Short mmCIF file of C-alpha atoms in Angstrom, two decimals:
data_model
loop_
_atom_site.label_atom_id
_atom_site.label_comp_id
_atom_site.label_asym_id
_atom_site.label_seq_id
_atom_site.Cartn_x
_atom_site.Cartn_y
_atom_site.Cartn_z
CA MET N 19 -21.73 -25.64 35.62
CA ASP N 20 -20.31 -24.00 38.85
CA ALA N 21 -16.51 -24.77 38.44
CA GLU N 22 -14.44 -22.64 40.61
CA GLY N 23 -13.87 -21.89 44.12
CA THR N 24 -10.99 -20.88 46.29
CA THR N 25 -9.74 -22.21 49.69
CA GLY N 26 -6.67 -20.88 51.36
CA GLY N 27 -5.41 -19.07 48.42
CA THR N 28 -5.51 -22.34 46.07
CA THR N 29 -7.95 -22.61 43.13
CA GLU N 30 -10.20 -25.82 43.32
CA LEU N 31 -12.08 -27.42 40.54
CA LEU N 32 -15.81 -27.95 41.49
CA VAL N 33 -17.42 -29.89 38.73
CA THR N 34 -21.15 -30.57 39.04
CA ALA N 35 -23.86 -31.59 36.51
CA PRO N 36 -27.51 -30.93 36.28
CA SER N 37 -29.41 -33.28 38.61
CA ALA N 38 -31.76 -34.15 35.76
CA ALA N 39 -29.32 -36.44 34.21
CA PRO N 40 -26.47 -38.59 35.49
CA VAL N 41 -22.72 -37.73 34.43
CA SER N 42 -20.61 -40.51 33.17
CA ARG N 43 -17.02 -40.80 34.28
CA ASN N 44 -15.78 -39.88 30.72
CA GLN N 45 -18.26 -36.76 30.83
CA GLN N 46 -16.81 -35.82 34.25
CA LYS N 47 -13.14 -36.01 32.70
CA ARG N 48 -14.23 -33.86 29.86
CA LEU N 49 -15.69 -31.29 32.01
CA ILE N 50 -12.51 -31.17 34.16
CA LYS N 51 -10.20 -30.63 31.19
CA GLU N 52 -12.55 -28.10 29.94
CA GLU N 53 -12.26 -26.27 33.49
CA HIS N 54 -8.59 -26.55 33.29
CA ARG N 55 -8.32 -25.02 29.85
CA ARG N 56 -10.54 -22.13 31.01
CA LEU N 57 -8.49 -21.45 34.16
CA SER N 58 -5.34 -21.59 32.25
CA LYS N 59 -6.59 -18.96 29.96
CA LEU N 60 -7.64 -16.85 32.76
CA LYS N 61 -4.20 -17.26 34.38
CA LYS N 62 -2.62 -16.24 31.09
CA LYS N 63 -4.69 -13.04 30.76
CA GLU N 64 -3.95 -12.05 34.37
CA GLU N 65 -0.05 -12.62 33.59
CA SER N 66 -0.34 -10.62 30.34
CA LYS N 67 -2.04 -7.81 32.16
CA LYS N 68 0.37 -7.74 34.92
CA ARG N 69 3.36 -7.66 32.49
CA LYS N 70 1.83 -4.85 30.55
CA ARG N 71 1.38 -2.80 33.81
CA GLU N 72 4.99 -3.51 34.72
CA GLU N 73 6.35 -2.64 31.13
CA LYS N 74 4.35 0.66 31.19
CA SER N 75 5.64 1.60 34.72
CA THR N 76 9.40 0.67 33.97
CA GLY N 77 9.53 1.15 30.13
CA GLU N 78 11.14 -2.13 29.81
CA PRO N 79 9.83 -5.66 28.68
CA GLN N 80 9.24 -8.11 31.50
CA ASN N 81 10.32 -11.51 30.73
CA ASP N 82 9.29 -12.81 34.30
CA ALA N 83 9.52 -16.37 35.49
CA ALA N 84 5.73 -16.67 35.54
CA GLY N 85 5.63 -16.03 31.92
CA GLU N 86 8.37 -18.72 31.16
CA SER N 87 6.62 -21.33 33.45
CA HIS N 88 3.50 -20.75 31.45
CA ALA N 89 5.11 -21.32 28.26
CA ALA N 90 6.65 -24.52 29.51
CA ALA N 91 3.44 -25.67 30.80
CA SER N 92 1.55 -24.83 27.59
CA ALA N 93 4.33 -26.83 25.56
CA GLU N 94 3.72 -29.82 27.63
CA GLU N 95 -0.04 -29.64 27.00
CA GLY N 96 0.77 -29.49 23.16
CA ALA N 97 -0.44 -25.75 22.85
CA VAL N 98 1.17 -23.09 20.52
CA VAL N 99 3.60 -21.30 22.30
CA TYR N 100 4.09 -17.60 21.45
CA PRO N 101 7.31 -15.74 22.15
CA PRO N 102 7.18 -13.32 25.09
CA HIS N 103 5.61 -9.90 24.54
CA ASP N 104 8.24 -7.47 23.75
CA ALA N 105 6.97 -4.19 22.59
CA ALA N 106 10.30 -2.45 22.29
CA ALA N 107 11.75 -5.27 20.12
CA LYS N 108 8.77 -5.12 17.77
CA LYS N 109 9.12 -1.35 17.44
CA GLU N 110 12.67 -1.52 16.61
CA ARG N 111 12.09 -4.26 14.08
CA LYS N 112 9.25 -2.18 12.45
CA GLN N 113 11.67 0.81 12.40
CA LYS N 114 14.44 -1.15 10.80
CA GLU N 115 12.15 -2.43 8.18
CA ALA N 116 10.80 1.25 7.21
CA ASP N 117 14.47 2.47 7.10
CA GLU N 118 15.42 -0.33 4.71
CA PHE N 119 12.30 0.27 2.51
CA ALA N 120 13.03 4.04 2.62
CA ALA N 121 16.77 3.53 1.56
CA LYS N 122 15.55 1.31 -1.32
CA CYS N 123 13.15 3.91 -2.58
CA ALA N 124 15.80 6.70 -2.35
CA THR N 125 17.73 5.17 -5.24
CA ASN N 126 14.74 5.26 -7.51
CA PHE N 127 12.51 8.28 -9.05
CA SER N 128 9.57 9.53 -7.01
CA VAL N 129 6.01 9.09 -7.90
CA ILE N 130 3.27 11.69 -6.72
CA LEU N 131 -0.52 11.01 -6.83
CA ASP N 132 -2.15 14.14 -7.48
CA CYS N 133 -5.31 13.98 -5.56
CA ALA N 134 -6.45 17.63 -5.92
CA TRP N 135 -9.37 16.63 -8.25
CA GLU N 136 -12.22 16.00 -5.81
CA ASP N 137 -14.46 18.42 -7.79
CA LYS N 138 -14.28 16.13 -10.86
CA HIS N 139 -15.53 13.18 -9.00
CA ASN N 140 -18.82 11.77 -7.92
CA GLU N 141 -19.34 8.95 -5.56
CA SER N 142 -18.54 6.28 -7.83
CA THR N 143 -15.44 7.53 -9.47
CA MET N 144 -14.07 8.67 -6.10
CA LYS N 145 -14.42 5.02 -4.81
CA SER N 146 -12.89 3.85 -8.01
CA LEU N 147 -10.00 6.39 -7.66
CA THR N 148 -9.28 5.24 -3.85
CA GLN N 149 -9.25 1.62 -4.94
CA GLN N 150 -6.47 2.54 -7.48
CA ILE N 151 -4.68 4.40 -4.84
CA MET N 152 -4.72 1.48 -2.60
CA PHE N 153 -3.48 -0.82 -5.56
CA CYS N 154 -0.49 1.63 -6.10
CA TYR N 155 0.54 1.23 -2.30
CA GLY N 156 0.28 -2.50 -2.58
CA ILE N 157 2.42 -2.48 -5.86
CA ASN N 158 4.89 -0.23 -4.41
CA ARG N 159 5.33 -2.29 -1.13
CA ARG N 160 5.86 -5.70 -3.20
CA HIS N 161 7.90 -4.34 -6.07
CA GLU N 162 11.52 -5.14 -6.51
CA CYS N 163 12.13 -1.40 -7.43
CA PRO N 164 9.88 0.75 -5.15
CA ALA N 165 9.65 4.47 -5.20
CA ALA N 166 9.18 7.11 -2.77
CA MET N 167 5.33 7.51 -2.96
CA TYR N 168 3.68 11.09 -2.40
CA MET N 169 -0.11 11.73 -2.02
CA THR N 170 -0.53 15.66 -2.64
CA GLY N 171 -3.72 17.77 -2.51
CA VAL N 172 -5.44 15.16 -0.30
CA GLY N 173 -8.90 16.40 0.53
CA SER N 174 -11.85 15.22 2.73
CA LEU N 175 -13.13 12.90 0.16
CA VAL N 176 -9.96 10.91 -0.28
CA THR N 177 -9.31 10.74 3.49
CA VAL N 178 -12.87 9.50 4.12
CA ASN N 179 -12.56 6.82 1.54
CA LEU N 180 -8.96 5.73 2.52
CA ASN N 181 -9.43 6.00 6.30
CA LYS N 182 -10.48 2.34 6.63
CA SER N 183 -7.31 1.15 5.22
CA ASN N 184 -5.32 3.29 7.79
CA PHE N 185 -3.66 5.07 4.96
CA SER N 186 -1.98 7.58 7.27
CA HIS N 187 0.20 4.95 8.59
CA TRP N 188 1.28 3.59 5.09
CA GLN N 189 5.02 2.85 4.79
CA GLY N 190 7.00 4.95 2.47
CA VAL N 191 4.14 7.30 1.78
CA THR N 192 4.19 11.06 2.32
CA ILE N 193 0.60 12.54 2.52
CA THR N 194 -0.25 16.19 2.34
CA ASN N 195 -3.24 18.41 1.57
CA GLU N 196 -0.92 20.78 -0.16
CA ASP N 197 -0.06 20.77 -3.81
CA TYR N 198 3.22 19.23 -5.04
CA ILE N 199 4.17 22.53 -6.47
CA VAL N 200 5.07 23.95 -2.91
CA HIS N 201 6.61 20.86 -1.67
CA PRO N 202 10.45 21.50 -0.85
CA HIS N 203 11.45 18.04 -2.33
CA PHE N 204 10.40 19.08 -5.85
CA SER N 205 11.43 21.72 -8.34
CA LEU N 206 10.42 22.85 -11.80
CA GLU N 207 14.00 22.84 -13.10
CA PRO N 208 16.22 19.78 -13.94
CA GLN N 209 18.22 18.86 -10.83
CA PRO N 210 21.91 17.75 -10.49
CA ALA N 211 22.89 14.41 -8.66
CA GLN N 212 24.98 16.24 -6.14
CA ASN N 213 24.87 19.60 -4.29
CA SER N 214 27.84 21.94 -4.53
CA ASP N 215 29.20 20.71 -1.53
CA GLY N 216 29.19 17.07 -2.76
CA SER N 217 26.22 15.81 -0.82
CA ALA N 218 23.45 13.95 -2.53
CA ASN N 219 20.73 16.21 -3.98
CA THR N 220 17.30 15.05 -2.84
CA VAL N 221 15.36 17.75 -4.60
CA LYS N 222 13.75 16.23 -7.92
CA GLN N 223 12.28 17.70 -10.99
CA LEU N 224 8.52 17.72 -11.53
CA VAL N 225 7.27 15.88 -14.57
CA TYR N 226 3.48 15.53 -15.16
CA LEU N 227 2.47 12.39 -17.01
CA THR N 228 -0.51 13.00 -19.60
CA SER N 229 -1.57 11.41 -22.64
CA ASP N 230 -2.04 15.06 -24.13
CA ALA N 231 1.73 15.87 -23.93
CA GLU N 232 3.93 16.07 -27.08
CA GLU N 233 7.05 14.90 -25.45
CA THR N 234 7.43 11.02 -25.14
CA LEU N 235 9.62 9.73 -22.47
CA GLU N 236 12.65 7.71 -23.73
CA THR N 237 13.80 6.68 -20.19
CA LEU N 238 13.02 7.41 -16.57
CA ASP N 239 15.31 9.88 -14.57
CA PRO N 240 16.00 8.93 -10.82
CA HIS N 241 16.26 12.69 -10.31
CA CYS N 242 12.66 13.19 -11.35
CA ALA N 243 9.38 12.88 -9.55
CA TYR N 244 6.74 11.70 -12.08
CA ILE N 245 3.01 12.88 -11.33
CA ILE N 246 0.06 10.78 -12.10
CA GLY N 247 -3.26 12.76 -12.00
CA GLY N 248 -5.69 11.37 -9.53
CA ILE N 249 -8.77 11.80 -11.85
CA VAL N 250 -10.94 9.18 -13.31
CA ASP N 251 -11.15 10.38 -16.91
CA ARG N 252 -13.78 8.29 -18.94
CA ASN N 253 -13.04 10.84 -21.70
CA ARG N 254 -14.92 13.56 -19.68
CA HIS N 255 -12.19 15.49 -18.63
CA LYS N 256 -9.72 16.12 -21.84
CA PHE N 257 -6.73 18.24 -21.23
CA ALA N 258 -7.40 18.64 -17.58
CA THR N 259 -4.05 17.34 -16.12
CA PHE N 260 -2.35 18.90 -19.25
CA ASN N 261 -3.67 22.25 -18.57
CA LYS N 262 -2.92 22.23 -14.77
CA ALA N 263 0.68 21.39 -15.53
CA ASN N 264 1.05 24.07 -18.16
CA SER N 265 -0.38 26.61 -15.82
CA GLN N 266 2.34 25.67 -13.21
CA HIS N 267 4.95 25.54 -15.78
CA VAL N 268 5.59 21.89 -14.82
CA ARG N 269 7.21 19.73 -17.66
CA VAL N 270 4.55 17.33 -19.33
CA ALA N 271 5.36 14.01 -20.96
CA LYS N 272 3.59 10.68 -21.81
CA LEU N 273 4.51 7.21 -21.61
CA PRO N 274 5.58 5.49 -25.03
CA ILE N 275 2.65 3.43 -25.20
CA LYS N 276 1.66 4.23 -28.89
CA GLU N 277 5.21 3.97 -29.94
CA ASN N 278 5.47 0.39 -28.83
CA PHE N 279 1.94 -0.87 -29.16
CA ALA N 280 -1.14 -1.08 -31.33
CA LEU N 281 -4.08 -1.20 -29.15
CA ALA N 282 -7.78 -2.21 -29.84
CA ALA N 283 -9.06 0.26 -27.36
CA THR N 284 -8.05 3.48 -25.89
CA HIS N 285 -4.52 3.84 -24.64
CA ILE N 286 -5.55 5.91 -21.41
CA LEU N 287 -4.75 3.71 -18.38
CA THR N 288 -5.71 3.79 -14.75
CA VAL N 289 -3.60 5.07 -12.04
CA ASN N 290 -2.36 1.98 -10.69
CA HIS N 291 -1.48 0.67 -14.22
CA VAL N 292 0.61 3.83 -14.87
CA TYR N 293 2.34 3.28 -11.42
CA ASN N 294 3.18 -0.28 -12.17
CA ILE N 295 4.58 0.54 -15.68
CA LEU N 296 6.87 3.08 -14.11
CA LEU N 297 8.27 0.63 -11.56
CA ASN N 298 8.53 -2.12 -14.05
CA TYR N 299 10.85 0.06 -16.46
CA ALA N 300 12.93 0.86 -13.30
CA LYS N 301 13.34 -3.06 -13.12
CA TYR N 302 13.73 -4.12 -16.67
CA GLN N 303 15.12 -0.75 -18.33
CA ASP N 304 12.88 -1.71 -21.23
CA TRP N 305 9.58 -0.19 -22.23
CA VAL N 306 8.00 -3.09 -24.16
CA GLN N 307 8.63 -5.50 -21.22
CA ALA N 308 7.42 -2.84 -18.66
CA ILE N 309 4.08 -2.11 -20.44
CA LYS N 310 3.37 -5.67 -21.70
CA GLU N 311 3.27 -7.06 -18.35
CA VAL N 312 0.56 -4.50 -16.99
CA MET N 313 -1.44 -3.74 -20.16
CA PRO N 314 -5.03 -5.04 -19.79
CA SER N 315 -5.91 -7.80 -22.24
CA ARG N 316 -9.22 -5.95 -22.99
CA LYS N 317 -7.16 -3.47 -24.69
CA GLY N 318 -5.75 -6.18 -27.17
CA PRO N 319 -2.11 -4.99 -26.95
CA VAL N 320 0.08 -5.99 -29.97
CA GLU N 321 3.56 -4.90 -30.01
CA LYS N 322 4.45 -2.91 -32.96
CA GLY N 323 6.13 -4.75 -35.82
CA SER N 324 4.17 -8.00 -35.35
CA ALA N 325 2.19 -9.60 -37.93
CA GLU N 326 -1.06 -8.70 -36.25
CA LYS N 327 -0.37 -5.02 -35.91
CA GLU N 328 -2.31 -3.82 -39.08
CA ASP N 329 -5.40 -6.06 -38.13
CA VAL N 330 -5.55 -4.19 -34.79
CA GLU N 331 -5.06 -0.82 -36.04
CA ASP N 332 -7.97 -1.38 -38.55
CA ALA N 333 -10.26 -2.16 -35.63
CA GLY N 334 -9.73 1.31 -34.42
CA ALA N 335 -10.24 2.63 -30.88
CA ASP N 336 -13.20 1.63 -29.04
CA PRO N 337 -14.96 4.78 -27.49
CA SER N 338 -17.21 2.77 -25.19
CA ASP N 339 -14.65 1.24 -23.25
CA ASN N 340 -15.83 1.56 -19.75
CA ALA N 341 -12.90 0.94 -17.56
CA ASP N 342 -12.28 3.77 -15.00
CA GLU N 343 -9.23 5.23 -16.37
CA ALA N 344 -7.23 8.21 -15.39
CA ASP N 345 -5.98 11.05 -17.66
CA ASN N 346 -2.45 9.73 -17.68
CA ALA N 347 0.19 7.94 -19.89
#
């Protein structure tokens, strides 16, 4: 179908049909409508290109008459009308959202994902870890009580696995290849809420969460940064995170899971489960509610004090539990 020609600067519709078959009046109308739509799309594309060129040259969005007339014409045809392109407004809106999210995170504790464990992973466990990290980000963005999220010790394997998710642009996440121990936002010592000049103290004490710790957390401190080891354990790396924290003189602690629940399987949890429990505690200020909402059903969690407690404890731990779990909690 040869459908377009120009005469004296105006566009004509030249609708022809193959000579092998006659074209009915309805078919001709349909062909004309299709050609109108095609020309309309071409016109819209050209106007968009022109507007972008003008915005690039002037630095200001262009809401020209041509764009408005096209929107009006589209509305008359019953097409979906999108608002005029405004890159500056979109950028401003995104920055406002980022600032509001950062302010919300600042009132909470921080969470560090320690990714400096690439030598402990094979291809399968690395894939599992990066999936758990993506879950953590999704949880943090949706949660009522988000926390400032840090990814430290990020190496090439983590980067390659997360590049598809555009993780370098994640909102509210600080990413570094350095270890948390050298980061200026963290300290080995407990931190006061305010500095000597009365300003808010943004430095937080490091606390490494590991199931091998003796100290059990009673509450979570907004002036602390809780570290979750980015290592898929499967019972192969006992004491790995505990030994690292001790060598750095970082405080170690564990979540009060055994104190509140009897489990039919190991109490070690995945990275994203630990992350979710931390945010849940910030929301509920109650460990039982925070843990119960997250604990996988395969572990058969039974709250301590219930009538079923003894039966579950008699069942013992299941060493064959095959979940990809991190050396945390």
